mmCIF file of C-alpha atoms in Angstrom:
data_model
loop_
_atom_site.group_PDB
_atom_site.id
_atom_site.type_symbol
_atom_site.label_atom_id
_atom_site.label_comp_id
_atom_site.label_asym_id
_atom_site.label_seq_id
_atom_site.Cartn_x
_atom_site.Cartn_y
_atom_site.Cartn_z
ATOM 1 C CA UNK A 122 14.384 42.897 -27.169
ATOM 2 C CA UNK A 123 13.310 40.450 -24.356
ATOM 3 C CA UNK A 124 11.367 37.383 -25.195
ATOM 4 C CA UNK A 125 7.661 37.822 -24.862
ATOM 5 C CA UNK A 126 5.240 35.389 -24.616
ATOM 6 C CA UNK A 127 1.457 36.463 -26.168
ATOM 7 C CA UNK A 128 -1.372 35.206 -26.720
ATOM 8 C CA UNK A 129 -3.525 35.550 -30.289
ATOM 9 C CA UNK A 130 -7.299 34.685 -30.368
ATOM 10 C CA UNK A 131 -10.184 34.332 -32.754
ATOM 11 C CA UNK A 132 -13.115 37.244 -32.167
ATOM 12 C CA UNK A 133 -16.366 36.405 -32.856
ATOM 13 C CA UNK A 134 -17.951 39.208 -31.161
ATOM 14 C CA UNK A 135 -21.598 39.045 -29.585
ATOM 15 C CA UNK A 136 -22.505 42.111 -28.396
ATOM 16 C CA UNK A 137 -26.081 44.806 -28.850
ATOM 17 C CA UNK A 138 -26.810 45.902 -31.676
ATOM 18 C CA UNK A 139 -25.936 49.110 -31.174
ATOM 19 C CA UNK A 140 -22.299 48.615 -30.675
ATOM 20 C CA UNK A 141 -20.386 51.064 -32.705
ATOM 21 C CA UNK A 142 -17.062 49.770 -34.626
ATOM 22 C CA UNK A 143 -14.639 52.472 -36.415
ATOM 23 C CA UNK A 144 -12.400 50.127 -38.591
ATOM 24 C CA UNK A 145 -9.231 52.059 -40.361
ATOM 25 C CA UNK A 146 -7.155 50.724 -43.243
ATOM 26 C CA UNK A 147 -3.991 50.833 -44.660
ATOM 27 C CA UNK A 148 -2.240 53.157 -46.849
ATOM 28 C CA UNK A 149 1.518 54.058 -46.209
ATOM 29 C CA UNK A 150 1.906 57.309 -45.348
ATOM 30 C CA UNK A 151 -0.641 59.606 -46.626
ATOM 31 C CA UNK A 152 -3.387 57.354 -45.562
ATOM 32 C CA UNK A 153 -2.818 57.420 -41.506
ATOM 33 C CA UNK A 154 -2.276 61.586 -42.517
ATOM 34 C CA UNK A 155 -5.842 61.110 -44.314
ATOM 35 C CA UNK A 156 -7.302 58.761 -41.366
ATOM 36 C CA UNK A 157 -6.510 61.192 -39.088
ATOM 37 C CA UNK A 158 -7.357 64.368 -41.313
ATOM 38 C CA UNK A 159 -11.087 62.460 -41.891
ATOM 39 C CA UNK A 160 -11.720 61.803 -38.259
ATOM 40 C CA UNK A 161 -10.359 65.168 -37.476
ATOM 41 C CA UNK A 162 -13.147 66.479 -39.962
ATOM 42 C CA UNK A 163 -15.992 64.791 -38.768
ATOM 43 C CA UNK A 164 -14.951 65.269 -35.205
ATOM 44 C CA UNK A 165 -14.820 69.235 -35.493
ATOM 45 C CA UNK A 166 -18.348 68.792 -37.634
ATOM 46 C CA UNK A 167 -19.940 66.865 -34.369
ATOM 47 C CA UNK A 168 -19.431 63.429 -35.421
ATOM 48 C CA UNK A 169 -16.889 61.823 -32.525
ATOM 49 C CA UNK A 170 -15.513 58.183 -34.305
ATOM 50 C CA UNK A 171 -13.546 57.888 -31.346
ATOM 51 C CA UNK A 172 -16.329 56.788 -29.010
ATOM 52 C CA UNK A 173 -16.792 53.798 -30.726
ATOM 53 C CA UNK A 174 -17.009 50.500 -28.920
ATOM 54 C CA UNK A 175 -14.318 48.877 -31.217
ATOM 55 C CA UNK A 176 -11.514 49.976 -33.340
ATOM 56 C CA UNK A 177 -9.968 47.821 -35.671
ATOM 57 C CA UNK A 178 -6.390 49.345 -37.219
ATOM 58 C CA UNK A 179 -4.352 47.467 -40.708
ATOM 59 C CA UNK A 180 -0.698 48.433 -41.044
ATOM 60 C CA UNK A 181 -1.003 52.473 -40.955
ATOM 61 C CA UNK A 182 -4.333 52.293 -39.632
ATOM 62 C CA UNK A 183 -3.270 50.390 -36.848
ATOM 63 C CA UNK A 184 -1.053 53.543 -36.113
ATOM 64 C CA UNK A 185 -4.034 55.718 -36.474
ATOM 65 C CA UNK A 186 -6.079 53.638 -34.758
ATOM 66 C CA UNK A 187 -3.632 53.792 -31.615
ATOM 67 C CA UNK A 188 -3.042 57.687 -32.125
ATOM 68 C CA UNK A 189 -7.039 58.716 -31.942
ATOM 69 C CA UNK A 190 -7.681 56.590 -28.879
ATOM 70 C CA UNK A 191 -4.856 57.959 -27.012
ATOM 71 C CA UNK A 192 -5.079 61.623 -27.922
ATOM 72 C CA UNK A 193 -6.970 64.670 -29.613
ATOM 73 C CA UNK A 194 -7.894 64.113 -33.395
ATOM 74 C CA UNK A 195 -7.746 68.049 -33.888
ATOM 75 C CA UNK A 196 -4.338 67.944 -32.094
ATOM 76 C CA UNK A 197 -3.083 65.118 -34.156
ATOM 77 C CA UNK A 198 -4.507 66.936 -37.390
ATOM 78 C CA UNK A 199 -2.156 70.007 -36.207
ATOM 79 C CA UNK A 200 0.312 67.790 -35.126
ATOM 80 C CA UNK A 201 0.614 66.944 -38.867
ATOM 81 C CA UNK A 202 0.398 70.046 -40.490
ATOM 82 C CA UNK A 203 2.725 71.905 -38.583
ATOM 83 C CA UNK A 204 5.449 69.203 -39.212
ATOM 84 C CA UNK A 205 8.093 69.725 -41.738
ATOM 85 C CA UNK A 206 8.667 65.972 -43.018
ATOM 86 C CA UNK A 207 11.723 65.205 -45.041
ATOM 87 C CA UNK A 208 11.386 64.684 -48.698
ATOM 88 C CA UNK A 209 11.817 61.629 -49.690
ATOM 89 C CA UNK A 210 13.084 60.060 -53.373
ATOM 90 C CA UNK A 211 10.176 58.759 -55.483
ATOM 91 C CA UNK A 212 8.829 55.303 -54.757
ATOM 92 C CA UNK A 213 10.751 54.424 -51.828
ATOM 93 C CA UNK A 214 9.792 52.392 -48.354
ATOM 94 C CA UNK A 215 8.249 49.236 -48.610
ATOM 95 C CA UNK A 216 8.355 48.358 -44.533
ATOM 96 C CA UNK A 217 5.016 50.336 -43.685
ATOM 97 C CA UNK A 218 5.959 53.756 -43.172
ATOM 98 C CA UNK A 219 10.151 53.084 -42.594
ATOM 99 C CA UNK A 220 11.097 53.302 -46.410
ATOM 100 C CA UNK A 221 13.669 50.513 -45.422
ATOM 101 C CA UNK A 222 14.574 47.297 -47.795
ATOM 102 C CA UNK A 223 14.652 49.006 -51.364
ATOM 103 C CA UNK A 224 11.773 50.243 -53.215
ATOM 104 C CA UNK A 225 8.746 50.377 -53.645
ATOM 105 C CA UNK A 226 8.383 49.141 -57.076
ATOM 106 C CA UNK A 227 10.617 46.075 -55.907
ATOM 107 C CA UNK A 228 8.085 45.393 -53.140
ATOM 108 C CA UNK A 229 5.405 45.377 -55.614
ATOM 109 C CA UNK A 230 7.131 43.177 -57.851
ATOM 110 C CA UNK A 231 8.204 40.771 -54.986
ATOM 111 C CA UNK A 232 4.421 40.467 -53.794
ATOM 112 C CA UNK A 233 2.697 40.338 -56.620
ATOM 113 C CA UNK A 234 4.821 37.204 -57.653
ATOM 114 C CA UNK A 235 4.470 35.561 -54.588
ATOM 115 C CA UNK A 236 0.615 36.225 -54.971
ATOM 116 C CA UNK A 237 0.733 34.828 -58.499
ATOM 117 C CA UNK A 238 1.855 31.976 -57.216
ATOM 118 C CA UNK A 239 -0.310 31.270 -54.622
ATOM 119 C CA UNK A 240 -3.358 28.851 -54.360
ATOM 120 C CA UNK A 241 -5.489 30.212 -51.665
ATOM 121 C CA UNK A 242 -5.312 32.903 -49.288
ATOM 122 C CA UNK A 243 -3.375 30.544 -46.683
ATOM 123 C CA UNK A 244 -0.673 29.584 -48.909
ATOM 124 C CA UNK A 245 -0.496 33.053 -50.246
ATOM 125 C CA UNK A 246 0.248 34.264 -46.259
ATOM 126 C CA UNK A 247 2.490 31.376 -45.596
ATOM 127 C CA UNK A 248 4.339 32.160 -48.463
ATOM 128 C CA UNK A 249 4.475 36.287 -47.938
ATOM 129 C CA UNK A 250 5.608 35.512 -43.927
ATOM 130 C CA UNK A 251 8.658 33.265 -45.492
ATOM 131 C CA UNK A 252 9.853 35.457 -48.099
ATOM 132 C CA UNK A 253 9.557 38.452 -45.064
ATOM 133 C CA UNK A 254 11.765 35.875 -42.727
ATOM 134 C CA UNK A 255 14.254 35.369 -45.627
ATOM 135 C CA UNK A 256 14.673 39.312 -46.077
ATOM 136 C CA UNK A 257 14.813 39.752 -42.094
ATOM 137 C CA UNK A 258 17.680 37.148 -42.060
ATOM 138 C CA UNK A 259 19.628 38.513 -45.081
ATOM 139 C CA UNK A 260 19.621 42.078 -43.540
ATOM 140 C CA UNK A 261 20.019 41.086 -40.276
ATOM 141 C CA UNK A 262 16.935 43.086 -38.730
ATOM 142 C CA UNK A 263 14.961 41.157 -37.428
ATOM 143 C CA UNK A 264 12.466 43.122 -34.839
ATOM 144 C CA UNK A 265 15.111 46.012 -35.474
ATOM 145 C CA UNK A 266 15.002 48.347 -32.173
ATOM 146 C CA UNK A 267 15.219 51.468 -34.687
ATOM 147 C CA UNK A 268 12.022 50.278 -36.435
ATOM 148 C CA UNK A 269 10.423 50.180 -33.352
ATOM 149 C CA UNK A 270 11.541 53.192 -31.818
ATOM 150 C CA UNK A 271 10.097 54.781 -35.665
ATOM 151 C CA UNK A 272 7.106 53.360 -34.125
ATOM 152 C CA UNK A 273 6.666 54.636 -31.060
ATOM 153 C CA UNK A 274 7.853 58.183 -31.587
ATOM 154 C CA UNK A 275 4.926 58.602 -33.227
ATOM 155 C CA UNK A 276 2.151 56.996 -30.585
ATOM 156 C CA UNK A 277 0.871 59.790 -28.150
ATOM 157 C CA UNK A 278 0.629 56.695 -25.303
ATOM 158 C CA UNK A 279 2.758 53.362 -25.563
ATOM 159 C CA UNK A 280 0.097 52.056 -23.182
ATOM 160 C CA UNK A 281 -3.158 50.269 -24.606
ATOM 161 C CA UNK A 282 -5.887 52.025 -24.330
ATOM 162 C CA UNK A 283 -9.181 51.056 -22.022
ATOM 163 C CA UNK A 284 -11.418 50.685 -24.746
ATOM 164 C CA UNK A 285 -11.223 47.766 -27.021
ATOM 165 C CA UNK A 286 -8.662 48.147 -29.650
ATOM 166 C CA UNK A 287 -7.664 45.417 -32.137
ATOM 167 C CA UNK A 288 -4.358 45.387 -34.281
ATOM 168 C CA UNK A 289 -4.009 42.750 -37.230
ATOM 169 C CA UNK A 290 -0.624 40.987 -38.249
ATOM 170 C CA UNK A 291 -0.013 37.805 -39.829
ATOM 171 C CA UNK A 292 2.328 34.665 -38.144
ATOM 172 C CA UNK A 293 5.512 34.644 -40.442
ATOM 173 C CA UNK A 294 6.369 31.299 -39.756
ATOM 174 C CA UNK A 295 2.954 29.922 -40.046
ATOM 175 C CA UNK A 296 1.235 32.152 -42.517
ATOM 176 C CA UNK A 297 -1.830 32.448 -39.715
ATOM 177 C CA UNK A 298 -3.960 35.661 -39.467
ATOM 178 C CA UNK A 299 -3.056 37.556 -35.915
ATOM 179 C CA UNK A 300 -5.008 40.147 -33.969
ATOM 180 C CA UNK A 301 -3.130 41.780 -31.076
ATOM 181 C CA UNK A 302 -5.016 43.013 -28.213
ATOM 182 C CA UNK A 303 -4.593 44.556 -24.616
ATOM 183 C CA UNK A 304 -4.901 40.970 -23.405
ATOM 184 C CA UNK A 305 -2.448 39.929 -25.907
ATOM 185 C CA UNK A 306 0.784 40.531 -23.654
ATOM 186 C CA UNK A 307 2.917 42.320 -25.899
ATOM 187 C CA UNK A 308 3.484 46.263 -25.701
ATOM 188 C CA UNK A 309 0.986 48.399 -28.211
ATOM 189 C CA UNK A 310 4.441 49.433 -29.683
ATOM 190 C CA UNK A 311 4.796 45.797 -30.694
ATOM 191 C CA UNK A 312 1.217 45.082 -32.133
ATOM 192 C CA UNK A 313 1.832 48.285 -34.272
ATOM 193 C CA UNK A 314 5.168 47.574 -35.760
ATOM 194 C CA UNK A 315 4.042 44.019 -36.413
ATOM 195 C CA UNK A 316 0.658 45.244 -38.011
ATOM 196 C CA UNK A 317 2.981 47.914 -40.395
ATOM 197 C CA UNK A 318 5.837 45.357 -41.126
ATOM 198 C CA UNK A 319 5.419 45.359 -45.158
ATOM 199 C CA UNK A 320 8.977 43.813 -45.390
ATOM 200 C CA UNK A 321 11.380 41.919 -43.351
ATOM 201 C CA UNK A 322 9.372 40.592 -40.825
ATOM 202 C CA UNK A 323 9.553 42.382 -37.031
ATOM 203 C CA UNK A 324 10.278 39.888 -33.978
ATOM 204 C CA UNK A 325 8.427 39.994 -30.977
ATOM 205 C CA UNK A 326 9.968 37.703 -28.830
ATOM 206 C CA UNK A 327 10.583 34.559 -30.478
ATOM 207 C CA UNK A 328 7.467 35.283 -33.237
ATOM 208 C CA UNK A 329 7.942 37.381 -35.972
ATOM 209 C CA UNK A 330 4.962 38.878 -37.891
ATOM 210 C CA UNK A 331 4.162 40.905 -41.287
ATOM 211 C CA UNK A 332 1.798 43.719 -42.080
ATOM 212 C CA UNK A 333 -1.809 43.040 -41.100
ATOM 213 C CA UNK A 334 -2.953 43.765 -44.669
ATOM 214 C CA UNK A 335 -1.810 40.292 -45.740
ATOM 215 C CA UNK A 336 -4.726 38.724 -42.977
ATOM 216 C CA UNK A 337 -7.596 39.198 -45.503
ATOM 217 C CA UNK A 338 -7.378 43.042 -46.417
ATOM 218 C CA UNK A 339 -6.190 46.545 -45.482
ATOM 219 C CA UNK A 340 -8.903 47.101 -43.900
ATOM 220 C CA UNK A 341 -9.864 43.592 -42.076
ATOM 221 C CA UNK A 342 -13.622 45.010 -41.509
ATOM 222 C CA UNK A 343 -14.924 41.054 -40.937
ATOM 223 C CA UNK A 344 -13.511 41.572 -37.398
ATOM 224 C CA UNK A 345 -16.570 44.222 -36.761
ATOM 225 C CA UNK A 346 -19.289 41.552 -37.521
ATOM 226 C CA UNK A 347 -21.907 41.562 -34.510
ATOM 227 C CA UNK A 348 -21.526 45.187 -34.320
ATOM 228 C CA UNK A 349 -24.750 47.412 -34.887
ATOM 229 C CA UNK A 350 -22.862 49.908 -36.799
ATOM 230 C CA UNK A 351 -19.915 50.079 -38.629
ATOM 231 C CA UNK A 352 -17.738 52.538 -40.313
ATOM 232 C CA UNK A 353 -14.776 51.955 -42.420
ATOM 233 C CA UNK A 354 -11.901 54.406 -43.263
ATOM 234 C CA UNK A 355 -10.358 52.646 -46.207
ATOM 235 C CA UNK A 356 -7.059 55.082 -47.565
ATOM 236 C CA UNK A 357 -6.706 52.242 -50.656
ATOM 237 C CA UNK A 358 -10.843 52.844 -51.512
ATOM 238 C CA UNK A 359 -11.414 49.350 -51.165
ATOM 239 C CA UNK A 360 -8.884 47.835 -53.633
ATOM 240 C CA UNK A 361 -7.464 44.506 -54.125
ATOM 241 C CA UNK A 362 -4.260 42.658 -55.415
ATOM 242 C CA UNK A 363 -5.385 39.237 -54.536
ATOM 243 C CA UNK A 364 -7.720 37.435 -56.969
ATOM 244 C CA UNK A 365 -11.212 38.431 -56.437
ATOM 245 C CA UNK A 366 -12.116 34.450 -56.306
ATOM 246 C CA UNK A 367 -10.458 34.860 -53.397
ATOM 247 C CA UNK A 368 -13.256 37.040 -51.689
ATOM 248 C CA UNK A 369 -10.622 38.584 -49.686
ATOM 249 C CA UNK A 370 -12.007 42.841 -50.332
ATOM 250 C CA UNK A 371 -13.560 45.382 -48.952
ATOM 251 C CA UNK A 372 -16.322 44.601 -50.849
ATOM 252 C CA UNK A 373 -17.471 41.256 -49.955
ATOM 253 C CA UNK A 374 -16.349 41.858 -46.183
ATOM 254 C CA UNK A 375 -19.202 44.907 -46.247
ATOM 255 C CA UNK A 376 -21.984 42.441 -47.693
ATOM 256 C CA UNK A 377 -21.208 39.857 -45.182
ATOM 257 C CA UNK A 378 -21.371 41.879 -42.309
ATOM 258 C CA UNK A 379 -25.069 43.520 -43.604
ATOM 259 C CA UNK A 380 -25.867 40.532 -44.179
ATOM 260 C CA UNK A 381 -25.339 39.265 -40.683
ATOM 261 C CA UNK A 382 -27.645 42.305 -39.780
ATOM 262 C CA UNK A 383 -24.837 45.142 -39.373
ATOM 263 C CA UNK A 384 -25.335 48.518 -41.029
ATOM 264 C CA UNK A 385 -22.169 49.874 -42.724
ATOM 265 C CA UNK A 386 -20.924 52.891 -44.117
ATOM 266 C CA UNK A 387 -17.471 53.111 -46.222
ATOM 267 C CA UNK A 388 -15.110 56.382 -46.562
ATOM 268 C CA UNK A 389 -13.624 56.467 -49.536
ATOM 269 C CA UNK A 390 -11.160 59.007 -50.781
ATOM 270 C CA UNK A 391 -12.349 62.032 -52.669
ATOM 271 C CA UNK A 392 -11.085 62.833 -56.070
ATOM 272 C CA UNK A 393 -9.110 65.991 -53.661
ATOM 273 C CA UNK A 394 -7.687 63.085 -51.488
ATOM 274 C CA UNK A 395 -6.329 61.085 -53.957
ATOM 275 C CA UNK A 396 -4.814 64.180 -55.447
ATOM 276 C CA UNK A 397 -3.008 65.133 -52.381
ATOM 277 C CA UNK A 398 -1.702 61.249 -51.970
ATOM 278 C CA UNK A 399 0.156 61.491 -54.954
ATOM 279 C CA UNK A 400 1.785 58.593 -56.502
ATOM 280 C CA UNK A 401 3.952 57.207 -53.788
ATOM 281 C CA UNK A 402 1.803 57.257 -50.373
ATOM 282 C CA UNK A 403 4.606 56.007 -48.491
ATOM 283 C CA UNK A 404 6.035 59.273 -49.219
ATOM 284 C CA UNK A 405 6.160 61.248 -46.021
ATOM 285 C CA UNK A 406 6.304 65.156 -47.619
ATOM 286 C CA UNK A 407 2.930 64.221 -48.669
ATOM 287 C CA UNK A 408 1.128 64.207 -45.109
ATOM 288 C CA UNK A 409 0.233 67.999 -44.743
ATOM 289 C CA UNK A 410 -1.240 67.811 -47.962
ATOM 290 C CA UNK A 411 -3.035 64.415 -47.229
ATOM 291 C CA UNK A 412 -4.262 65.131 -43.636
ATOM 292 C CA UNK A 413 -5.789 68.567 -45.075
ATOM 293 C CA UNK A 414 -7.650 66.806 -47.552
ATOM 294 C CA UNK A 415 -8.689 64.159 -45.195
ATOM 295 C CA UNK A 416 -10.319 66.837 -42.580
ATOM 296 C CA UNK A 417 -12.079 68.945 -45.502
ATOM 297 C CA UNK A 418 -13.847 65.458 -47.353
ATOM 298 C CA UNK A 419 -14.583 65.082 -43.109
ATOM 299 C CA UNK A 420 -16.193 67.962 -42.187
ATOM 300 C CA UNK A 421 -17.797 67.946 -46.224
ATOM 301 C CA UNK A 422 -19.301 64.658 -45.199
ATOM 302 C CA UNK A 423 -20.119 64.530 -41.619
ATOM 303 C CA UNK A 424 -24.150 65.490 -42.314
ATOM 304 C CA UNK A 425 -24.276 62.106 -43.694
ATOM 305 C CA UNK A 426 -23.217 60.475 -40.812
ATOM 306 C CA UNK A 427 -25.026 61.713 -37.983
ATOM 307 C CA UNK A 428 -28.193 59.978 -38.139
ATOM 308 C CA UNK A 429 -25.570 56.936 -38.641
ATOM 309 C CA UNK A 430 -23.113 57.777 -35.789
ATOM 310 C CA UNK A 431 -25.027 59.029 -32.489
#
């Protein structure tokens, strides 16, 4: 891979009020199925999420994210349930959506240590982007070219979109939160492997990065605030492993932004949803199943939204 050089920034947006931001979170697997399978839903029921103003994609939501504003949600959703994906041994695939670098029970096990250990949010990233450099350097794969062709084999466009589109990583030799944009000089292919790197950490140029989730959340809403309205697509329903001292979730991210005068509505997933997820959502034979459960809690929901969404 040829050295890049980017550019990351702080956003502190200012726009109207009636800005719309769609922000979609991570969950292996079976949550991008159920992100797109949701928006899919909603879209078919007359609420279109992919006019909004801003998306903001986590790990396999940054995948979505890039998917919907490049392409057809209802051709995605087919996309998906047409496939035939290979079955895959339980609890495997730790790097996003590769299943690469052992299981993932040892992932778990790894983070949740390193989190234990942590004092604060920063150390907690600083240490999570070492321990990713020490596993890229021990398997020898760092910024592997197979990961990112993974990648963008499944991206309808490896071109940023025109509309504003931002993809969240962390710096794994600094610990610092990242968000990739179309200004950021690196390929979309790039922002997205970085954003779903949940092991050794992927190289772009002479950076390396780790999954997006590790910048404050899966779902990173805080980067909507001084948006009118928000909606947020969370595939983990909001959950946390980092102390809740920490005021890193879903949660508290939703109370400061209506707070700072944006409304906000969460997706959750149905009791169907988290059915269809299983117990290993990095498990890829569970994305028909996922995605179909996705689009009906859509198109169940979508009256709600349309005095929200317009």
């Amino acid at each position: 891979m040829n050295t890049t050089s980017f550019t990351t920034r702080n956003f502190n947006p200012r726009v109207a009020p009636e800005q719309q931001a769609l922000v979609l979170g991570g969950g292996g697997s079976a949550g991008n199925a159920w992100l797109i399978g949701v928006i899919a839903g909603l879209f078919e029921a007359g609420v279109d999420t992919t006019t909004a103003d801003l998306m903001i994609g986590t790990s396999a939501g940054s995948t979505a994210a890039a998917q919907i504003a490049c392409a057809d949600p209802s051709q995605l959703l087919a996309d998906i349930l047409s496939s035939v994906p290979k079955q895959r041994p339980p609890q495997t695939g730790v790097r996003g959506e590769s299943g690469r670098q052992g299981t993932a029970g040892d992932s778990m096990r790894r983070t949740g240590e390193i989190i234990a250990a942590a004092k604060n949010p920063a150390d907690m990233r600083r240490r999570m982007g070492a321990a990713a450099l020490d596993l890229a350097e021990d398997s020898g794969e760092l910024g592997p070219q197979r990961w990112r062709e993974t990648v963008a084999a499944r991206l309808p466009s490896l071109n940023w979109p025109e509309k504003r589109l931002l993809i969240t990583a962390v710096d794994a030799h600094t610990g610092e939160p990242t968000v990739f944009d179309r200004a950021s000089g690196i390929e979309l292919v790039d922002a997205v492997a970085a954003s779903c790197a949940n092991g050794p950490a992927y190289s772009i140029g002479d950076g390396a990065f780790i999954d997006g989730g590790y910048r404050r959340s899966s779902e990173n809403a805080d980067l909507a605030a001084g948006y009118g309205r928000v909606l947020v697509l969370s595939p983990l329903g909001g959950r946390t492993r980092h102390p809740l001292e920490w005021g890193m979730q879903l949660e508290v991210q939703v109370a400061e932004l209506r707070a700072s005068g944006s409304a906000v509505e969460v997706i959750l997933p149905d009791s169907n949803s988290l059915a269809a997820f299983g117990a290993n959502m990095m498990d890829q034979s569970t994305r028909p199943a996922a995605a179909r459960a996705g689009y009906n809690q859509g198109r169940t929901i979508a009256g709600d939204l349309t005095g929200f969404w317009r």
